[in-house]
Structure formats: structure tokens, C-alpha cells
Coordinates of C-alpha atoms in Angstrom, one line a residue:
X6 CA -187.1 76.3 152.7
X7 CA -185.4 74.8 149.7
X8 CA -181.9 76.1 148.9
X9 CA -181.0 77.4 145.5
X10 CA -178.9 74.3 145.0
X11 CA -182.0 72.1 145.7
X12 CA -183.9 74.2 143.1
X13 CA -181.1 74.0 140.6
X14 CA -180.8 70.2 141.0
X15 CA -184.6 69.6 140.7
X16 CA -184.9 71.9 137.7
X17 CA -182.0 70.1 136.0
X18 CA -183.5 66.7 136.7
X19 CA -186.8 67.8 135.2
X20 CA -185.2 69.4 132.2
X21 CA -183.2 66.2 131.5
X22 CA -186.4 64.2 131.3
X23 CA -188.1 66.9 129.2
X24 CA -185.1 66.9 126.8
X25 CA -185.1 63.1 126.6
X26 CA -188.9 62.9 126.0
X27 CA -188.7 65.6 123.3
X28 CA -185.7 63.8 121.6
X29 CA -187.7 60.6 121.6
X30 CA -190.5 62.3 119.8
X31 CA -188.2 63.9 117.3
X32 CA -186.6 60.6 116.6
X33 CA -190.0 59.2 115.8
X34 CA -190.7 62.2 113.5
X35 CA -187.5 61.5 111.5
X36 CA -188.6 57.9 111.2
X37 CA -191.9 59.1 109.9
X38 CA -193.7 57.4 112.8
X39 CA -196.1 60.0 114.0
X40 CA -199.1 57.8 114.9
X41 CA -199.7 54.6 116.7
X42 CA -198.8 53.3 120.1
X43 CA -195.1 54.4 120.0
X44 CA -196.1 57.9 119.1
X45 CA -198.9 58.0 121.7
X46 CA -196.4 56.9 124.4
X47 CA -193.8 59.4 123.4
X48 CA -196.3 62.2 123.1
X49 CA -197.7 61.5 126.6
X50 CA -194.2 61.2 128.0
X51 CA -193.2 64.6 126.5
X52 CA -196.5 66.2 127.7
X53 CA -196.1 64.9 131.2
X54 CA -192.4 66.0 131.4
X55 CA -193.4 69.5 130.3
X56 CA -196.2 69.7 132.8
X57 CA -193.9 68.6 135.6
X58 CA -191.3 71.1 134.7
X59 CA -193.8 73.9 134.2
X60 CA -195.5 73.1 137.6
X61 CA -192.1 73.2 139.3
X62 CA -191.1 76.5 137.7
X63 CA -194.4 78.1 138.5
X64 CA -194.8 77.1 142.1
X65 CA -195.4 80.2 144.1
X66 CA -192.4 81.2 146.3
X67 CA -193.8 81.8 149.8
X68 CA -190.4 83.0 151.0
X69 CA -190.6 86.4 149.3

């Protein structure tokens, strides 16, 4: 069983990556660079970061 501290730390780690990935995309938007390989990479990074965080947050709790 993971402790609440383990949960908090993992959630924080995933949110840091999600925030960084989103910020990278927004930086590209302000640079008017919303297509091409840089955009594709940033978009995939943000998508993957969100999926990881969402999967973590929606993992069934078997201890209830």
C-alpha cells in the first residue's frame, strides 16, 4: 500500500512535467510556431504528460 506521502510526491512529479510540457506549448504559441516538428514534439510531450497524470489520478484504490 502506498502512503499518502508517496501519492503526494508522485502526483507532484507528474504535475511538474505536465506544467513544463504545457508551458513549452504556450511558448511556441506566443512565438507563432504552431506547426512543424517543434510543435509536434511539444504537443506529444504535453499529451503524454496529461495521460500519465490522468492515469495516475484515476487508478482504482483497492484499499477502500
